[in-house]
CSV table of C-alpha atoms in Angstrom, one decimal:
chain,number,residue,atom,x,y,z
A,1128,MET,CA,0.0,0.0,0.0
A,1129,LYS,CA,1.3,3.4,-1.0
A,1130,ILE,CA,0.3,6.1,1.5
A,1131,LEU,CA,1.0,9.7,0.3
A,1132,ILE,CA,0.7,12.6,2.7
A,1133,ILE,CA,0.6,16.1,1.3
A,1134,GLY,CA,1.7,18.7,3.8
A,1135,GLY,CA,4.2,18.7,6.6
A,1136,GLY,CA,2.4,20.8,9.2
A,1137,MET,CA,1.0,19.5,12.4
A,1138,GLY,CA,-1.7,17.3,10.9
A,1139,GLY,CA,0.4,15.7,8.2
A,1140,THR,CA,3.3,15.1,10.6
A,1141,ILE,CA,1.3,13.5,13.3
A,1142,LEU,CA,-0.5,11.4,10.8
A,1143,ALA,CA,2.7,10.2,9.2
A,1144,ASN,CA,4.2,9.3,12.5
A,1145,ASN,CA,1.1,7.7,13.8
A,1146,LEU,CA,0.9,5.5,10.7
A,1147,ALA,CA,4.6,4.6,10.8
A,1148,ARG,CA,4.2,3.3,14.4
A,1149,ARG,CA,1.1,1.3,13.6
A,1150,LEU,CA,2.7,-0.2,10.4
A,1151,THR,CA,6.4,-0.6,11.4
A,1152,PRO,CA,6.8,-4.2,10.3
A,1153,GLU,CA,5.0,-3.5,7.0
A,1154,LEU,CA,7.2,-0.5,6.4
A,1155,ARG,CA,10.3,-2.6,7.1
A,1156,SER,CA,9.2,-5.3,4.8
A,1157,GLY,CA,8.3,-2.9,2.0
A,1158,LYS,CA,4.6,-3.9,2.0
A,1159,VAL,CA,3.7,-0.3,3.0
A,1160,LYS,CA,5.3,2.9,1.9
A,1161,ILE,CA,4.7,6.3,3.5
A,1162,THR,CA,5.8,9.4,1.6
A,1163,MET,CA,5.3,13.0,2.7
A,1164,LEU,CA,5.5,15.8,0.2
A,1165,THR,CA,5.9,19.2,1.7
A,1166,ALA,CA,6.8,22.7,0.7
A,1167,SER,CA,9.5,23.4,3.3
A,1168,GLU,CA,12.4,21.5,5.0
A,1169,LYS,CA,11.5,23.5,8.1
A,1170,HIS,CA,8.6,22.9,10.4
A,1171,MET,CA,7.1,25.9,12.2
A,1172,TYR,CA,5.3,25.9,15.6
A,1173,GLN,CA,2.7,28.4,14.5
A,1174,PRO,CA,1.1,29.1,17.9
A,1175,GLY,CA,4.5,30.5,18.9
A,1176,LEU,CA,4.0,33.5,16.7
A,1177,LEU,CA,1.6,35.0,19.2
A,1178,TYR,CA,4.5,35.1,21.7
A,1179,LEU,CA,7.0,36.4,19.1
A,1180,ALA,CA,4.8,39.5,18.7
A,1181,PHE,CA,5.6,40.3,22.3
A,1182,GLY,CA,9.2,39.3,22.2
A,1183,ARG,CA,8.6,36.4,24.5
A,1184,VAL,CA,10.2,33.9,22.1
A,1185,THR,CA,12.7,34.3,19.3
A,1186,PRO,CA,12.2,33.1,15.8
A,1187,ASP,CA,14.8,30.3,16.1
A,1188,GLU,CA,12.7,28.7,18.8
A,1189,LEU,CA,9.8,28.2,16.4
A,1190,TYR,CA,11.5,25.9,13.9
A,1191,LYS,CA,12.9,22.4,13.7
A,1192,ASP,CA,14.0,20.4,10.7
A,1193,GLN,CA,11.0,18.5,9.3
A,1194,ALA,CA,13.2,15.4,8.8
A,1195,SER,CA,14.1,15.4,12.5
A,1196,LEU,CA,10.4,15.0,13.4
A,1197,LEU,CA,9.6,12.0,11.3
A,1198,GLU,CA,9.8,8.3,12.3
A,1199,PRO,CA,12.3,6.2,10.4
A,1200,GLY,CA,10.9,4.6,7.3
A,1201,ILE,CA,8.9,7.7,6.2
A,1202,THR,CA,10.2,9.2,2.9
A,1203,LEU,CA,10.3,13.0,3.1
A,1204,VAL,CA,10.4,14.9,-0.2
A,1205,VAL,CA,10.6,18.7,-0.1
A,1206,ASP,CA,8.7,19.3,-3.3
A,1207,PRO,CA,5.3,20.9,-3.1
A,1208,VAL,CA,2.4,19.4,-5.1
A,1209,GLU,CA,1.1,21.5,-8.0
A,1210,GLU,CA,-1.4,19.1,-9.7
A,1211,PHE,CA,-3.8,16.6,-8.2
A,1212,MET,CA,-4.9,13.9,-10.6
A,1213,LEU,CA,-7.4,12.1,-8.3
A,1214,ASP,CA,-9.0,10.0,-11.0
A,1215,ASP,CA,-5.6,8.5,-11.7
A,1216,ASN,CA,-4.5,8.3,-8.0
A,1217,ARG,CA,-1.5,10.5,-8.8
A,1218,VAL,CA,-0.1,13.9,-8.0
A,1219,LYS,CA,2.5,16.0,-9.8
A,1220,THR,CA,5.0,18.2,-8.0
A,1221,LYS,CA,6.7,21.6,-8.7
A,1222,SER,CA,9.8,19.9,-9.9
A,1223,GLY,CA,7.7,17.8,-12.4
A,1224,LYS,CA,7.9,14.5,-10.6
A,1225,THR,CA,4.8,12.3,-10.3
A,1226,PHE,CA,3.8,10.3,-7.2
A,1227,ASP,CA,1.1,7.7,-7.3
A,1228,TYR,CA,-0.8,6.4,-4.3
A,1229,ASP,CA,-3.3,4.0,-2.9
A,1230,VAL,CA,-4.3,6.3,-0.1
A,1231,LEU,CA,-3.9,10.1,-0.2
A,1232,ALA,CA,-4.1,12.5,2.8
A,1233,ILE,CA,-4.2,16.2,2.1
A,1234,ALA,CA,-3.1,18.5,5.0
A,1235,THR,CA,-2.0,21.6,3.2
A,1236,GLY,CA,-3.4,24.1,5.8
A,1237,SER,CA,-4.5,27.6,5.3
A,1238,ARG,CA,-2.9,31.1,4.7
A,1239,PRO,CA,-3.8,34.6,5.9
A,1240,VAL,CA,-5.2,36.8,3.1
A,1241,PRO,CA,-5.2,40.4,4.4
A,1242,GLU,CA,-5.2,41.6,0.8
A,1243,LEU,CA,-8.9,40.8,0.6
A,1244,ILE,CA,-9.7,43.9,2.7
A,1245,PRO,CA,-8.6,47.2,1.2
A,1246,GLY,CA,-5.9,48.8,3.3
A,1247,LEU,CA,-5.5,46.0,5.8
A,1248,ALA,CA,-2.1,44.6,4.8
A,1249,GLU,CA,-0.6,48.1,4.7
A,1250,HIS,CA,-2.1,49.6,7.8
A,1251,SER,CA,-2.5,46.8,10.4
A,1252,HIS,CA,-0.2,44.7,12.4
A,1253,THR,CA,-0.7,40.9,12.7
A,1254,PHE,CA,1.2,37.9,14.0
A,1255,TYR,CA,0.3,35.1,11.5
A,1256,THR,CA,3.7,35.0,9.9
A,1257,GLU,CA,7.3,35.4,11.2
A,1258,GLU,CA,7.8,38.5,9.2
A,1259,THR,CA,4.6,40.2,10.4
A,1260,ALA,CA,4.9,39.1,14.0
A,1261,LEU,CA,8.4,40.6,14.1
A,1262,LYS,CA,7.1,43.8,12.6
A,1263,MET,CA,4.3,43.9,15.2
A,1264,PHE,CA,6.9,43.4,18.0
A,1265,HIS,CA,8.8,46.5,16.9
A,1266,ALA,CA,5.5,48.5,16.4
A,1267,LEU,CA,4.4,47.7,19.9
A,1268,ARG,CA,7.8,48.8,21.3
A,1269,ALA,CA,7.6,52.1,19.5
A,1270,PHE,CA,3.9,52.8,20.4
A,1271,GLU,CA,3.6,55.7,22.7
A,1272,GLY,CA,-0.1,55.5,23.4
A,1273,GLY,CA,-3.5,56.0,21.9
A,1274,ARG,CA,-6.4,53.8,20.7
A,1275,VAL,CA,-5.5,50.2,19.9
A,1276,VAL,CA,-8.2,48.5,17.8
A,1277,ILE,CA,-8.4,44.7,17.3
A,1278,ALA,CA,-10.3,43.7,14.2
A,1279,MET,CA,-10.6,40.5,12.2
A,1280,GLY,CA,-11.7,38.7,9.1
A,1281,VAL,CA,-13.6,35.5,8.7
A,1282,PRO,CA,-12.8,32.6,8.7
A,1283,HIS,CA,-9.5,32.9,10.7
A,1284,LYS,CA,-7.1,30.3,12.0
A,1285,CYS,CA,-7.0,29.9,15.8
A,1286,PRO,CA,-10.4,31.1,17.1
A,1287,MET,CA,-9.0,32.1,20.5
A,1288,ALA,CA,-6.4,34.4,18.9
A,1289,PRO,CA,-8.6,37.5,19.0
A,1290,LEU,CA,-9.2,37.2,22.8
A,1291,GLU,CA,-5.6,36.1,23.5
A,1292,ILE,CA,-4.0,39.0,21.7
A,1293,THR,CA,-6.4,41.5,23.4
A,1294,PHE,CA,-5.7,40.2,26.9
A,1295,MET,CA,-2.0,40.0,26.2
A,1296,LEU,CA,-1.9,43.5,24.9
A,1297,HIS,CA,-3.6,44.7,28.0
A,1298,ASP,CA,-0.9,43.2,30.3
A,1299,TYR,CA,1.9,44.3,27.9
A,1300,PHE,CA,0.9,47.9,28.1
A,1301,LYS,CA,0.2,47.6,31.9
A,1302,ASP,CA,3.7,46.3,32.5
A,1303,ARG,CA,5.1,49.2,30.6
A,1304,GLY,CA,3.3,51.6,32.7
A,1305,MET,CA,1.1,52.8,29.8
A,1306,SER,CA,-2.4,51.7,31.0
A,1307,ASP,CA,-3.5,55.4,31.3
A,1308,LYS,CA,-2.2,56.1,27.8
A,1309,VAL,CA,-3.7,53.2,25.9
A,1310,GLN,CA,-7.4,52.4,25.2
A,1311,LEU,CA,-8.0,48.9,23.9
A,1312,HIS,CA,-11.0,48.5,21.6
A,1313,TYR,CA,-12.1,45.0,20.5
A,1314,THR,CA,-14.4,44.3,17.5
A,1315,TYR,CA,-16.0,40.9,16.6
A,1316,PRO,CA,-18.0,39.7,13.6
A,1317,ILE,CA,-21.1,38.3,15.4
A,1318,GLY,CA,-23.4,39.5,18.1
A,1319,ARG,CA,-21.2,38.6,21.1
A,1320,VAL,CA,-17.5,38.8,21.8
A,1321,HIS,CA,-16.7,35.2,20.9
A,1322,SER,CA,-18.3,32.5,18.7
A,1323,LEU,CA,-18.4,30.1,21.7
A,1324,GLU,CA,-21.3,31.3,23.9
A,1325,ASN,CA,-19.7,30.2,27.1
A,1326,VAL,CA,-16.4,31.7,26.2
A,1327,ALA,CA,-18.2,35.0,25.4
A,1328,LYS,CA,-20.0,34.9,28.7
A,1329,TRP,CA,-16.6,34.7,30.5
A,1330,ALA,CA,-14.7,37.2,28.2
A,1331,ALA,CA,-17.2,40.1,28.1
A,1332,PRO,CA,-17.1,40.7,31.9
A,1333,GLU,CA,-13.3,40.3,31.8
A,1334,PHE,CA,-13.2,43.1,29.2
A,1335,ASP,CA,-15.4,45.2,31.4
A,1336,ARG,CA,-13.3,44.6,34.4
A,1337,LEU,CA,-10.1,45.5,32.5
A,1338,GLY,CA,-11.6,48.6,30.9
A,1339,ILE,CA,-11.4,47.1,27.4
A,1340,THR,CA,-14.2,48.5,25.2
A,1341,TYR,CA,-15.8,46.3,22.5
A,1342,GLU,CA,-18.4,46.3,19.7
A,1343,THR,CA,-20.0,43.3,18.1
A,1344,LEU,CA,-21.5,42.7,14.6
A,1345,PHE,CA,-18.4,44.4,13.1
A,1346,ASN,CA,-17.1,42.8,9.9
A,1347,LEU,CA,-14.1,44.5,8.4
A,1348,LYS,CA,-14.9,46.1,5.0
A,1349,GLU,CA,-12.0,48.5,4.6
A,1350,VAL,CA,-9.1,50.3,6.3
A,1351,ASP,CA,-8.7,54.0,5.6
A,1352,GLY,CA,-5.1,54.5,6.5
A,1353,ALA,CA,-5.1,58.2,5.9
A,1354,ALA,CA,-8.0,58.9,8.2
A,1355,LYS,CA,-6.9,56.1,10.6
A,1356,VAL,CA,-10.4,54.6,10.6
A,1357,ILE,CA,-11.7,51.1,10.0
A,1358,ARG,CA,-15.2,50.6,8.4
A,1359,GLY,CA,-17.5,47.6,8.8
A,1360,GLU,CA,-19.8,45.9,6.4
A,1361,GLU,CA,-22.6,46.7,8.9
A,1362,GLY,CA,-22.1,50.5,8.4
A,1363,GLY,CA,-20.2,51.3,11.5
A,1364,GLU,CA,-16.7,52.8,11.7
A,1365,THR,CA,-14.2,53.2,14.5
A,1366,PRO,CA,-10.9,55.2,14.7
A,1367,TYR,CA,-7.5,53.8,15.6
A,1368,ASP,CA,-4.0,54.8,16.4
A,1369,LEU,CA,-2.7,51.3,16.2
A,1370,LEU,CA,-4.6,48.6,14.3
A,1371,ILE,CA,-4.1,44.9,15.2
A,1372,SER,CA,-5.7,42.4,12.9
A,1373,ILE,CA,-6.5,38.8,12.7
A,1374,PRO,CA,-6.8,38.4,8.9
A,1375,ALA,CA,-9.3,36.2,7.1
A,1376,HIS,CA,-7.8,32.9,5.9
A,1377,ARG,CA,-8.2,30.8,2.8
A,1378,GLY,CA,-7.0,27.4,2.0
A,1379,MET,CA,-3.8,27.0,-0.1
A,1380,GLU,CA,-3.9,28.2,-3.7
A,1381,VAL,CA,-3.0,24.8,-5.0
A,1382,ILE,CA,-6.3,23.5,-3.7
A,1383,GLU,CA,-8.3,26.3,-5.5
A,1384,LYS,CA,-6.3,26.0,-8.7
A,1385,ASN,CA,-7.0,22.2,-8.8
A,1386,LYS,CA,-10.7,23.0,-8.2
A,1387,LEU,CA,-10.8,20.7,-5.2
A,1388,GLY,CA,-12.9,23.2,-3.1
A,1389,ALA,CA,-14.1,26.8,-3.1
A,1390,GLY,CA,-11.8,29.0,-1.0
A,1391,GLY,CA,-9.3,26.2,-0.8
A,1392,TRP,CA,-11.5,24.3,1.6
A,1393,ILE,CA,-12.1,20.7,0.5
A,1394,PRO,CA,-15.6,19.2,1.0
A,1395,THR,CA,-15.0,16.6,3.7
A,1396,ASN,CA,-17.1,14.0,5.4
A,1397,ARG,CA,-17.2,15.2,9.0
A,1398,GLN,CA,-17.0,11.7,10.6
A,1399,GLN,CA,-14.8,9.7,8.3
A,1400,LEU,CA,-12.7,12.6,7.0
A,1401,ASN,CA,-12.7,11.4,3.4
A,1402,MET,CA,-13.1,13.8,0.6
A,1403,GLU,CA,-16.7,13.9,-0.5
A,1404,GLY,CA,-17.1,11.4,-3.4
A,1405,ARG,CA,-13.6,9.8,-2.8
A,1406,SER,CA,-13.0,6.8,-0.6
A,1407,ASN,CA,-9.2,6.8,-0.7
A,1408,VAL,CA,-8.6,10.5,-0.3
A,1409,PHE,CA,-8.6,11.9,3.3
A,1410,ILE,CA,-8.5,15.6,4.4
A,1411,LEU,CA,-7.4,16.9,7.7
A,1412,GLY,CA,-6.7,20.2,9.6
A,1413,ASP,CA,-7.5,23.6,8.2
A,1414,THR,CA,-8.0,22.2,4.7
A,1415,THR,CA,-11.4,20.6,5.4
A,1416,ASN,CA,-14.7,22.5,4.9
A,1417,ILE,CA,-16.0,21.0,8.2
A,1418,PRO,CA,-17.6,23.8,10.3
A,1419,ILE,CA,-15.3,23.5,13.3
A,1420,SER,CA,-12.3,25.5,14.5
A,1421,LYS,CA,-9.2,25.9,12.3
A,1422,ALA,CA,-6.8,25.0,15.1
A,1423,GLY,CA,-3.8,22.8,15.6
A,1424,SER,CA,-5.7,20.6,18.0
A,1425,THR,CA,-8.3,19.9,15.4
A,1426,ALA,CA,-5.6,18.7,13.0
A,1427,HIS,CA,-4.1,16.7,15.9
A,1428,PHE,CA,-7.3,14.8,16.8
A,1429,GLN,CA,-8.2,14.3,13.1
A,1430,ALA,CA,-4.7,12.8,12.5
A,1431,ASP,CA,-5.2,10.4,15.4
A,1432,THR,CA,-8.5,9.3,13.9
A,1433,LEU,CA,-7.0,8.9,10.4
A,1434,GLY,CA,-3.9,7.1,11.7
A,1435,GLU,CA,-6.1,4.5,13.2
A,1436,ASN,CA,-8.4,4.3,10.3
A,1437,ILE,CA,-5.9,4.1,7.5
A,1438,ALA,CA,-3.9,1.5,9.3
A,1439,ALA,CA,-7.2,-0.4,9.8
A,1440,LEU,CA,-7.9,-0.1,6.1
A,1441,TYR,CA,-4.7,-2.0,5.5
A,1442,LYS,CA,-5.0,-4.6,8.3
A,1443,LEU,CA,-8.8,-5.1,8.5
A,1444,GLY,CA,-10.1,-3.7,5.2
A,1445,ALA,CA,-12.3,-1.1,6.8
A,1446,PRO,CA,-12.0,2.0,9.1
A,1447,VAL,CA,-12.7,1.5,12.8
A,1448,ARG,CA,-13.7,4.9,14.3
A,1449,ASP,CA,-15.3,8.3,13.6
A,1450,TYR,CA,-13.9,11.7,14.3
A,1451,ASP,CA,-16.1,13.2,16.9
A,1452,GLY,CA,-15.4,16.9,16.3
A,1453,LYS,CA,-13.0,17.2,19.3
A,1454,VAL,CA,-11.2,20.5,19.6
A,1455,PHE,CA,-9.0,21.7,22.6
A,1456,CYS,CA,-7.9,25.3,22.7
A,1457,PHE,CA,-5.8,27.0,25.4
A,1458,ILE,CA,-7.0,30.6,26.0
A,1459,GLU,CA,-4.3,33.0,27.3
A,1460,ALA,CA,-6.1,35.5,29.5
A,1461,GLY,CA,-3.1,37.8,29.9
A,1462,LYS,CA,0.6,37.4,30.4
A,1463,ASP,CA,0.4,34.8,33.2
A,1464,ARG,CA,-3.1,33.4,33.4
A,1465,ALA,CA,-4.9,31.0,31.0
A,1466,THR,CA,-7.9,28.8,30.7
A,1467,TYR,CA,-9.1,26.4,28.0
A,1468,ALA,CA,-12.1,25.3,25.9
A,1469,MET,CA,-12.7,21.7,25.0
A,1470,PHE,CA,-15.7,20.7,22.8
A,1471,ASP,CA,-16.9,18.4,20.1
A,1472,TYR,CA,-19.8,18.1,17.7
A,1473,LEU,CA,-22.3,17.4,20.5
A,1474,ASN,CA,-20.9,19.0,23.6
A,1475,PRO,CA,-20.1,22.8,24.0
A,1476,PRO,CA,-17.2,23.9,26.1
A,1477,ASP,CA,-17.4,25.0,29.7
A,1478,PRO,CA,-14.4,27.2,30.3
A,1479,LYS,CA,-13.2,27.6,33.9
A,1480,PRO,CA,-11.8,30.8,35.5
A,1481,PRO,CA,-8.2,31.4,34.3
A,1482,THR,CA,-5.3,30.2,36.5
A,1483,LYS,CA,-1.6,30.5,36.5
A,1484,ALA,CA,-1.3,26.7,36.4
A,1485,VAL,CA,-3.0,26.5,33.0
A,1486,HIS,CA,-0.8,29.3,31.7
A,1487,TRP,CA,2.3,27.4,32.8
A,1488,PHE,CA,0.9,24.3,31.2
A,1489,LYS,CA,0.5,26.2,28.0
A,1490,MET,CA,4.1,27.4,28.3
A,1491,ALA,CA,5.2,23.8,28.8
A,1492,TYR,CA,3.1,22.7,25.8
A,1493,ASN,CA,5.0,25.2,23.7
A,1494,LYS,CA,8.0,23.0,24.2
A,1495,LEU,CA,6.1,19.7,24.4
A,1496,TYR,CA,4.7,20.4,20.9
A,1497,TRP,CA,7.8,18.8,19.3
A,1498,ILE,CA,6.9,15.6,21.1
A,1499,SER,CA,3.3,16.0,20.1
A,1500,ALA,CA,4.3,16.4,16.4
A,1501,ARG,CA,6.3,13.2,16.7
A,1502,GLY,CA,3.1,11.6,17.7
A,1503,LEU,CA,4.2,10.7,21.2
A,1504,LEU,CA,1.8,13.1,23.1
B,1308,MET,CA,-25.2,32.3,-13.4
B,1309,ALA,CA,-26.6,32.5,-9.9
B,1310,GLU,CA,-26.3,29.3,-7.9
B,1311,LYS,CA,-27.9,27.8,-4.8
B,1312,LYS,CA,-25.5,26.6,-2.1
B,1313,VAL,CA,-26.0,24.7,1.1
B,1314,ILE,CA,-23.9,25.5,4.1
B,1315,ASP,CA,-24.1,22.7,6.6
B,1316,ALA,CA,-23.3,24.2,10.0
B,1317,ARG,CA,-25.1,21.7,12.1
B,1318,GLY,CA,-23.3,20.9,15.3
B,1319,SER,CA,-20.9,23.9,14.9
B,1320,PHE,CA,-20.1,25.5,18.2
B,1321,CYS,CA,-17.0,27.3,16.8
B,1322,PRO,CA,-17.0,29.1,14.5
B,1323,GLY,CA,-20.8,28.6,14.7
B,1324,PRO,CA,-23.5,29.0,12.0
B,1325,LEU,CA,-23.4,32.8,11.6
B,1326,MET,CA,-19.6,32.9,11.3
B,1327,GLU,CA,-19.8,30.1,8.8
B,1328,LEU,CA,-22.3,32.0,6.7
B,1329,ILE,CA,-20.2,35.2,6.9
B,1330,GLY,CA,-17.2,33.3,5.6
B,1331,TRP,CA,-19.0,31.5,2.8
B,1332,ILE,CA,-21.0,34.5,1.6
B,1333,LYS,CA,-17.8,36.2,0.8
B,1334,LEU,CA,-17.0,33.3,-1.6
B,1335,ALA,CA,-20.4,33.5,-3.3
B,1336,ASP,CA,-21.4,35.5,-6.3
B,1337,ILE,CA,-23.9,38.3,-6.2
B,1338,GLY,CA,-27.3,36.7,-6.8
B,1339,ASP,CA,-26.4,33.4,-5.3
B,1340,GLU,CA,-28.8,31.9,-2.8
B,1341,LEU,CA,-27.3,30.3,0.3
B,1342,GLU,CA,-29.2,27.8,2.5
B,1343,LEU,CA,-27.7,27.7,6.0
B,1344,LEU,CA,-28.4,24.6,8.1
B,1345,SER,CA,-28.1,25.1,11.8
B,1346,SER,CA,-28.9,23.0,14.9
B,1347,ASP,CA,-28.8,26.2,17.0
B,1348,LYS,CA,-32.2,27.8,17.4
B,1349,GLY,CA,-30.4,31.1,18.1
B,1350,SER,CA,-29.5,31.1,14.4
B,1351,ALA,CA,-33.1,31.8,13.5
B,1352,GLU,CA,-32.7,35.2,15.1
B,1353,ASP,CA,-29.1,36.3,14.8
B,1354,VAL,CA,-28.7,35.3,11.1
B,1355,PRO,CA,-31.6,37.4,9.8
B,1356,GLU,CA,-30.5,40.3,12.1
B,1357,TRP,CA,-27.0,40.3,10.5
B,1358,VAL,CA,-28.2,39.7,7.0
B,1359,LYS,CA,-30.5,42.7,7.2
B,1360,LYS,CA,-27.9,44.9,8.9
B,1361,VAL,CA,-25.4,44.2,6.1
B,1362,GLY,CA,-27.9,44.6,3.3
B,1363,HIS,CA,-28.2,41.1,1.9
B,1364,GLU,CA,-31.7,39.6,1.3
B,1365,TYR,CA,-33.2,37.4,4.0
B,1366,LEU,CA,-35.5,34.9,2.1
B,1367,GLY,CA,-37.0,33.2,5.2
B,1368,SER,CA,-36.4,30.2,7.4
B,1369,ARG,CA,-38.1,26.9,8.4
B,1370,GLU,CA,-37.4,24.3,11.1
B,1371,GLU,CA,-37.4,20.6,10.3
B,1372,ALA,CA,-36.6,18.0,12.9
B,1373,GLY,CA,-34.5,20.3,15.0
B,1374,VAL,CA,-32.6,21.8,12.1
B,1375,TRP,CA,-33.2,25.4,11.0
B,1376,HIS,CA,-32.9,26.1,7.2
B,1377,ILE,CA,-32.2,29.8,6.7
B,1378,MET,CA,-32.3,31.2,3.2
B,1379,VAL,CA,-30.2,34.2,2.2
B,1380,LYS,CA,-29.5,35.9,-1.1
B,1381,LYS,CA,-26.2,37.7,-1.7
B,1382,THR,CA,-27.1,41.1,-3.0
B,1383,LYS,CA,-23.9,43.1,-2.9
């Protein structure tokens, strides 16, 4: 059996390692082959970018060699896919090579697209890439006070990021003795401060307690950099001195170019994670069109499910479990307190009051991630 | 040519049905009709409120076996 995994992010890496452990004898005997095609020889811990924006980690801490994360027996090829020929069970890479498969897993992820909102890329700071997070770090250091507005596009990767950046900005300016010079103003696309009702019920009083103002039903339409104003699709506008954005995301361009799914999101069965209409093509992580959080934990839990199911396909001839929609998100509530939200398709989260213990567990997880990517945690 | 699209947001706590609609309506063409499926009864109120506020056309909704079907036309 030839298993081909497209994408070396969290989902693809955990899946490859999970499969390699379950199929070690078969890999050694050559009955099974696992190949990963990826765009970079480096693997980035993306959640670390939030801390980079505050100078709490440095860029080198966010990367490891992709090859160092993979189990022996997995073939790693740094050569991104450009063409999917699903009817022929084959893909073609940038270098012109073709790879055929019996089972394909697509985990190409998503990308921020600030350019979809006029003025956003030029006039806002964000932390979704190393380059922009570093730029934001320097902008925060240089900021002398005024109105800081947090605004976002839809959909966006990491649903907790809007809250986390806001609480962390509050503590950042407080520690610099600038609380009386800075007004934080939070905007959100729907009629409460977070999509998860119980998280919103916790966060709104926290904003009130900290003096953070907010407005809801605000979807970014444009940024007027000259007037220093953002305008919403709902007709409202709000001024800013410093604009922090969580840009809208799209799936990767290669997905759209190959017409696998509008917006780069591939239609995916929400339990079995197969591409709609294809029994040997599986989708995981941000790449799916499943209406759940685009978050690392989603990719992780889906990779666990697929690892078990693809191994079972080989050994038993059928999958053995469903993905239940499980998501786990830490929520940084400032510089040294955190809580979390865990939920699935049937059960909403019930976040507890933030504690220092959960924050320190998150700090530990930032290091443990590399064990997680290897499929050991 | 205008299309009719179904957005299945049943069982979505996060991002939730309204946020799903907001994301997908950006990908639709003007004139397209979108049918949002939601298992959250709150969608029957917050989706029409947002649609009217932004200026799209709310075409109505119905409930079948605990699922709300909310019809929206992209107009701008």
